[in-house]
Amino acid sequence: MHSKALGVRRVTAVQRIDDETLRVTRTVGPDVVVFCPDSPRGAILTEEVAQNWLERTPDGDFAAFAPTCTAEGAYELLRAKGIAVGTFGDLSAALERETSVSSHLPRLAGYIERRLRTHHQVEEIQWNSHLIYRVLCRAGRGDLRAAFGEPYEVSADWVLARVESSVFPLDAVVTSNPNCSRIAATASAVGRDAGVRVLTMSEFLSALHRPWPAD
């Protein structure tokens, strides 16, 4: 990867430190150290791999993954150590807009997490992979996984893509777009066939008030 690949005007140089680490130099701000493990479709990043990188790279800033990479547990570990986590698109946005890249939270992830964390029935959330969260609810109301996105119109193809992007079974596919005009009947049918509910964000949050799965 080089500066043009990142598509960021501020980036002047990209140096590979090792097989999993890049150092990015910008015109503004300090250098940024990026964790970018090889993550082919369906790859699972373990906590052990993340911990090994943290031990040899104490000055890391950002962990960049392909959207199809699953990292249950590793995301939480990296974020707890002050490492921002996201896709390469998120990294490009952070390099362009942020002075402190390690504090960057992708816009959509930030919105989803705020909505979930402020719900009084949600005890904990865990980021499993790109916009896929494990939601642990209070009082026996369930432990579920939901894949999020923000399409204006929820299509069958989008639902299928979200289902196939997770190596773990999903319970729900949710659009967080407040202007979502409709969920197509074919999208709901694809969800039913896959054993998941297809919901708007409001519908999903409302469903958390009842034991999952709700009717």
mmCIF file of C-alpha atoms in Angstrom, residues 55-192:
data_model
loop_
_atom_site.group_PDB
_atom_site.id
_atom_site.type_symbol
_atom_site.label_atom_id
_atom_site.label_comp_id
_atom_site.label_asym_id
_atom_site.label_seq_id
_atom_site.Cartn_x
_atom_site.Cartn_y
_atom_site.Cartn_z
ATOM 1 C CA GLU A 55 3.387 -6.155 22.548
ATOM 2 C CA ARG A 56 5.776 -5.461 19.691
ATOM 3 C CA THR A 57 4.149 -2.171 18.603
ATOM 4 C CA PRO A 58 3.573 -0.026 21.706
ATOM 5 C CA ASP A 59 3.069 3.122 19.606
ATOM 6 C CA GLY A 60 0.171 1.830 17.473
ATOM 7 C CA ASP A 61 -2.637 4.199 16.457
ATOM 8 C CA PHE A 62 -5.103 2.456 14.146
ATOM 9 C CA ALA A 63 -6.109 -1.110 13.266
ATOM 10 C CA ALA A 64 -7.458 -1.381 9.709
ATOM 11 C CA PHE A 65 -9.388 -4.430 8.556
ATOM 12 C CA ALA A 66 -11.246 -5.566 5.472
ATOM 13 C CA PRO A 67 -15.026 -5.351 6.063
ATOM 14 C CA THR A 68 -15.258 -9.158 5.821
ATOM 15 C CA CYS A 69 -12.708 -9.788 8.594
ATOM 16 C CA THR A 70 -14.154 -11.072 11.867
ATOM 17 C CA ALA A 71 -12.373 -10.174 15.079
ATOM 18 C CA GLU A 72 -14.474 -11.194 18.050
ATOM 19 C CA GLY A 73 -12.632 -10.089 21.181
ATOM 20 C CA ALA A 74 -9.719 -8.551 19.270
ATOM 21 C CA TYR A 75 -11.626 -5.335 18.538
ATOM 22 C CA GLU A 76 -12.363 -4.808 22.224
ATOM 23 C CA LEU A 77 -8.750 -5.507 23.161
ATOM 24 C CA LEU A 78 -7.366 -3.036 20.627
ATOM 25 C CA ARG A 79 -9.836 -0.301 21.533
ATOM 26 C CA ALA A 80 -9.162 -0.780 25.256
ATOM 27 C CA LYS A 81 -5.500 -0.091 24.490
ATOM 28 C CA GLY A 82 -6.334 3.199 22.767
ATOM 29 C CA ILE A 83 -6.151 1.901 19.195
ATOM 30 C CA ALA A 84 -8.813 3.112 16.770
ATOM 31 C CA VAL A 85 -10.449 0.339 14.736
ATOM 32 C CA GLY A 86 -12.114 0.466 11.335
ATOM 33 C CA THR A 87 -11.922 -0.310 7.637
ATOM 34 C CA PHE A 88 -9.337 1.166 5.278
ATOM 35 C CA GLY A 89 -11.983 3.690 4.265
ATOM 36 C CA ASP A 90 -12.282 4.718 7.912
ATOM 37 C CA LEU A 91 -8.494 4.997 8.095
ATOM 38 C CA SER A 92 -8.432 7.307 5.083
ATOM 39 C CA ALA A 93 -11.086 9.515 6.687
ATOM 40 C CA ALA A 94 -9.150 9.641 9.950
ATOM 41 C CA LEU A 95 -5.875 10.521 8.220
ATOM 42 C CA GLU A 96 -7.587 13.330 6.325
ATOM 43 C CA ARG A 97 -9.599 14.838 9.179
ATOM 44 C CA GLU A 98 -8.024 13.939 12.518
ATOM 45 C CA THR A 99 -4.894 15.163 14.214
ATOM 46 C CA SER A 100 -5.091 12.305 16.736
ATOM 47 C CA VAL A 101 -5.955 9.291 14.595
ATOM 48 C CA SER A 102 -6.046 6.915 17.569
ATOM 49 C CA SER A 103 -9.178 8.664 18.893
ATOM 50 C CA HIS A 104 -11.111 8.285 15.628
ATOM 51 C CA LEU A 105 -14.465 6.510 15.744
ATOM 52 C CA PRO A 106 -16.125 5.868 12.374
ATOM 53 C CA ARG A 107 -19.259 7.988 11.992
ATOM 54 C CA LEU A 108 -21.761 5.178 11.531
ATOM 55 C CA ALA A 109 -20.200 2.996 14.235
ATOM 56 C CA GLY A 110 -20.318 5.940 16.629
ATOM 57 C CA TYR A 111 -24.006 6.504 15.940
ATOM 58 C CA ILE A 112 -24.894 2.818 16.353
ATOM 59 C CA GLU A 113 -22.915 2.483 19.573
ATOM 60 C CA ARG A 114 -24.497 5.578 21.097
ATOM 61 C CA ARG A 115 -27.977 4.271 20.355
ATOM 62 C CA LEU A 116 -27.184 0.864 21.831
ATOM 63 C CA ARG A 117 -25.253 2.029 24.887
ATOM 64 C CA THR A 118 -27.992 4.449 25.936
ATOM 65 C CA HIS A 119 -30.725 1.800 25.745
ATOM 66 C CA HIS A 120 -31.598 0.857 29.320
ATOM 67 C CA GLN A 121 -32.094 -2.817 28.424
ATOM 68 C CA VAL A 122 -28.585 -3.155 26.947
ATOM 69 C CA GLU A 123 -25.970 -4.312 29.424
ATOM 70 C CA GLU A 124 -22.995 -4.600 27.073
ATOM 71 C CA ILE A 125 -22.092 -4.471 23.400
ATOM 72 C CA GLN A 126 -19.169 -6.131 21.650
ATOM 73 C CA TRP A 127 -17.926 -5.206 18.201
ATOM 74 C CA ASN A 128 -17.528 -8.560 16.387
ATOM 75 C CA SER A 129 -16.621 -7.249 12.943
ATOM 76 C CA HIS A 130 -17.471 -4.439 10.559
ATOM 77 C CA LEU A 131 -20.799 -3.044 11.866
ATOM 78 C CA ILE A 132 -21.720 -6.400 13.414
ATOM 79 C CA TYR A 133 -22.347 -6.233 17.147
ATOM 80 C CA ARG A 134 -23.081 -8.729 19.862
ATOM 81 C CA VAL A 135 -25.713 -7.183 22.123
ATOM 82 C CA LEU A 136 -26.082 -8.486 25.666
ATOM 83 C CA CYS A 137 -29.390 -7.493 27.225
ATOM 84 C CA ARG A 138 -30.409 -7.265 30.865
ATOM 85 C CA ALA A 139 -32.774 -9.493 32.814
ATOM 86 C CA GLY A 140 -32.637 -12.498 30.537
ATOM 87 C CA ARG A 141 -33.864 -10.620 27.491
ATOM 88 C CA GLY A 142 -31.313 -12.260 25.261
ATOM 89 C CA ASP A 143 -27.840 -12.291 23.821
ATOM 90 C CA LEU A 144 -27.947 -11.559 20.117
ATOM 91 C CA ARG A 145 -25.902 -10.510 17.126
ATOM 92 C CA ALA A 146 -27.031 -7.816 14.727
ATOM 93 C CA ALA A 147 -25.522 -6.520 11.507
ATOM 94 C CA PHE A 148 -26.054 -2.823 10.779
ATOM 95 C CA GLY A 149 -25.878 -0.505 7.808
ATOM 96 C CA GLU A 150 -27.620 2.605 6.574
ATOM 97 C CA PRO A 151 -29.387 1.935 3.275
ATOM 98 C CA TYR A 152 -32.244 4.241 2.380
ATOM 99 C CA GLU A 153 -34.121 1.297 0.887
ATOM 100 C CA VAL A 154 -33.474 -2.167 2.320
ATOM 101 C CA SER A 155 -33.151 -4.646 -0.535
ATOM 102 C CA ALA A 156 -32.926 -8.415 -0.582
ATOM 103 C CA ASP A 157 -29.363 -8.175 -1.943
ATOM 104 C CA TRP A 158 -28.278 -5.938 0.941
ATOM 105 C CA VAL A 159 -29.764 -8.269 3.547
ATOM 106 C CA LEU A 160 -28.110 -11.274 1.940
ATOM 107 C CA ALA A 161 -24.744 -9.480 1.828
ATOM 108 C CA ARG A 162 -24.962 -8.597 5.529
ATOM 109 C CA VAL A 163 -25.888 -12.168 6.450
ATOM 110 C CA GLU A 164 -23.049 -13.601 4.384
ATOM 111 C CA SER A 165 -20.524 -11.143 5.853
ATOM 112 C CA SER A 166 -20.715 -12.779 9.283
ATOM 113 C CA VAL A 167 -19.070 -16.082 10.183
ATOM 114 C CA PHE A 168 -21.419 -16.198 13.184
ATOM 115 C CA PRO A 169 -25.190 -16.708 12.970
ATOM 116 C CA LEU A 170 -27.072 -13.408 13.043
ATOM 117 C CA ASP A 171 -30.327 -12.623 14.790
ATOM 118 C CA ALA A 172 -31.105 -9.334 13.060
ATOM 119 C CA VAL A 173 -30.120 -7.121 10.145
ATOM 120 C CA VAL A 174 -30.791 -3.469 10.903
ATOM 121 C CA THR A 175 -30.793 -0.262 8.898
ATOM 122 C CA SER A 176 -29.824 2.736 11.001
ATOM 123 C CA ASN A 177 -30.897 5.235 8.336
ATOM 124 C CA PRO A 178 -33.630 7.396 9.934
ATOM 125 C CA ASN A 179 -34.934 8.183 6.464
ATOM 126 C CA CYS A 180 -35.373 4.565 5.432
ATOM 127 C CA SER A 181 -38.501 4.635 3.312
ATOM 128 C CA ARG A 182 -39.299 0.942 3.376
ATOM 129 C CA ILE A 183 -38.065 -2.580 3.862
ATOM 130 C CA ALA A 184 -38.847 -4.508 0.718
ATOM 131 C CA ALA A 185 -40.979 -7.619 1.117
ATOM 132 C CA THR A 186 -38.286 -9.591 -0.693
ATOM 133 C CA ALA A 187 -35.729 -8.367 1.872
ATOM 134 C CA SER A 188 -37.893 -9.573 4.754
ATOM 135 C CA ALA A 189 -38.333 -12.905 2.968
ATOM 136 C CA VAL A 190 -34.569 -13.325 2.566
ATOM 137 C CA GLY A 191 -34.208 -12.566 6.270
ATOM 138 C CA ARG A 192 -36.812 -15.145 7.235
#
